[in-house]
C-alpha cells in the first residue's frame, strides 16, 4: 500500500516539474499575437518554441539555435 502511495507522489512531482519547464509566459504571449503553425521544441535546450504560418525557420528564444521547420 505504501509503495503505491509513494509512486503516485513521485509521478505527480515529475509532472509538476515538467509543467514548470514550460515557458508559459512566452507561450501565451506568442499564441495571442498571431496564427500558429504549431509548437516545436529546441533540440538543444528543450525550450518550447512557437511557429507562425509564415515562418520556415525558428530561432530558439533561450539559446539562439536556428531550427528549420
Ligand atoms: Zn535552445
PDB file of C-alpha atoms and ligand atoms in Angstrom:
ATOM      1  CA  UNK A   1       0.000   0.000   0.000  1.00  0.00           C
ATOM      2  CA  UNK A   2       2.716   2.459   0.965  1.00  0.00           C
ATOM      3  CA  UNK A   3       4.595   1.713  -2.212  1.00  0.00           C
ATOM      4  CA  UNK A   4       1.554   2.605  -4.286  1.00  0.00           C
ATOM      5  CA  UNK A   5       1.121   5.919  -2.488  1.00  0.00           C
ATOM      6  CA  UNK A   6       4.788   6.708  -2.790  1.00  0.00           C
ATOM      7  CA  UNK A   7       4.955   6.051  -6.539  1.00  0.00           C
ATOM      8  CA  UNK A   8       1.870   8.200  -7.087  1.00  0.00           C
ATOM      9  CA  UNK A   9       3.545  11.083  -5.285  1.00  0.00           C
ATOM     10  CA  UNK A  10       6.740  10.812  -7.280  1.00  0.00           C
ATOM     11  CA  UNK A  11       4.737  10.720 -10.509  1.00  0.00           C
ATOM     12  CA  UNK A  12       2.883  13.918  -9.713  1.00  0.00           C
ATOM     13  CA  UNK A  13       6.113  15.637  -8.686  1.00  0.00           C
ATOM     14  CA  UNK A  14       7.570  14.665 -12.048  1.00  0.00           C
ATOM     15  CA  UNK A  15       4.564  16.091 -13.823  1.00  0.00           C
ATOM     16  CA  UNK A  16       4.816  19.309 -11.855  1.00  0.00           C
ATOM     17  CA  UNK A  17       8.475  19.611 -12.790  1.00  0.00           C
ATOM     18  CA  UNK A  18       7.586  19.178 -16.456  1.00  0.00           C
ATOM     19  CA  UNK A  19       4.962  21.889 -16.218  1.00  0.00           C
ATOM     20  CA  UNK A  20       7.450  24.251 -14.626  1.00  0.00           C
ATOM     21  CA  UNK A  21       9.845  23.739 -17.540  1.00  0.00           C
ATOM     22  CA  UNK A  22       7.315  25.151 -19.980  1.00  0.00           C
ATOM     23  CA  UNK A  23       7.761  28.843 -20.593  1.00  0.00           C
ATOM     24  CA  UNK A  24       4.097  29.702 -20.227  1.00  0.00           C
ATOM     25  CA  UNK A  25       4.637  33.424 -20.377  1.00  0.00           C
ATOM     26  CA  UNK A  26       6.192  33.159 -23.827  1.00  0.00           C
ATOM     27  CA  UNK A  27       3.616  30.601 -24.869  1.00  0.00           C
ATOM     28  CA  UNK A  28       0.647  32.812 -24.044  1.00  0.00           C
ATOM     29  CA  UNK A  29       2.205  35.996 -25.418  1.00  0.00           C
ATOM     30  CA  UNK A  30       3.061  34.341 -28.726  1.00  0.00           C
ATOM     31  CA  UNK A  31      -0.179  32.413 -29.083  1.00  0.00           C
ATOM     32  CA  UNK A  32      -2.250  35.531 -28.507  1.00  0.00           C
ATOM     33  CA  UNK A  33      -0.470  37.540 -31.178  1.00  0.00           C
ATOM     34  CA  UNK A  34      -0.825  35.529 -34.388  1.00  0.00           C
ATOM     35  CA  UNK A  35      -1.960  32.386 -36.109  1.00  0.00           C
ATOM     36  CA  UNK A  36       0.066  29.417 -35.075  1.00  0.00           C
ATOM     37  CA  UNK A  37       1.735  26.800 -37.165  1.00  0.00           C
ATOM     38  CA  UNK A  38       2.452  24.706 -34.135  1.00  0.00           C
ATOM     39  CA  UNK A  39       4.778  24.048 -31.288  1.00  0.00           C
ATOM     40  CA  UNK A  40       8.333  22.804 -31.536  1.00  0.00           C
ATOM     41  CA  UNK A  41      10.998  22.000 -29.020  1.00  0.00           C
ATOM     42  CA  UNK A  42      14.573  23.203 -29.249  1.00  0.00           C
ATOM     43  CA  UNK A  43      16.706  20.060 -29.626  1.00  0.00           C
ATOM     44  CA  UNK A  44      19.497  21.642 -27.589  1.00  0.00           C
ATOM     45  CA  UNK A  45      17.788  23.127 -24.535  1.00  0.00           C
ATOM     46  CA  UNK A  46      14.223  21.821 -24.949  1.00  0.00           C
ATOM     47  CA  UNK A  47      12.642  25.250 -24.828  1.00  0.00           C
ATOM     48  CA  UNK A  48       9.162  25.232 -26.343  1.00  0.00           C
ATOM     49  CA  UNK A  49       9.049  27.351 -29.487  1.00  0.00           C
ATOM     50  CA  UNK A  50       6.005  28.635 -31.323  1.00  0.00           C
ATOM     51  CA  UNK A  51       5.978  28.711 -35.119  1.00  0.00           C
ATOM     52  CA  UNK A  52       3.835  31.109 -37.109  1.00  0.00           C
ATOM     53  CA  UNK A  53       2.359  30.386 -40.522  1.00  0.00           C
ATOM     54  CA  UNK A  54       4.850  32.490 -42.442  1.00  0.00           C
ATOM     55  CA  UNK A  55       7.946  31.102 -40.740  1.00  0.00           C
ATOM     56  CA  UNK A  56      10.181  28.463 -42.280  1.00  0.00           C
ATOM     57  CA  UNK A  57      12.766  28.716 -39.547  1.00  0.00           C
ATOM     58  CA  UNK A  58      12.783  29.450 -35.838  1.00  0.00           C
ATOM     59  CA  UNK A  59      15.408  30.863 -33.554  1.00  0.00           C
ATOM     60  CA  UNK A  60      15.382  29.440 -30.058  1.00  0.00           C
ATOM     61  CA  UNK A  61      14.369  32.087 -27.539  1.00  0.00           C
ATOM     62  CA  UNK A  62      16.693  30.562 -24.983  1.00  0.00           C
ATOM     63  CA  UNK A  63      19.938  29.514 -26.688  1.00  0.00           C
ATOM     64  CA  UNK A  64      19.647  31.107 -30.126  1.00  0.00           C
ATOM     65  CA  UNK A  65      19.802  27.850 -32.110  1.00  0.00           C
ATOM     66  CA  UNK A  66      18.231  28.020 -35.567  1.00  0.00           C
ATOM     67  CA  UNK A  67      15.643  25.352 -36.246  1.00  0.00           C
ATOM     68  CA  UNK A  68      14.319  24.641 -39.741  1.00  0.00           C
ATOM     69  CA  UNK A  69      10.653  23.735 -39.807  1.00  0.00           C
TER      70      UNK A  69
HETATM   71 ZN1  LIG B   1      17.511  26.294 -27.390  1.00  0.00          ZN
END
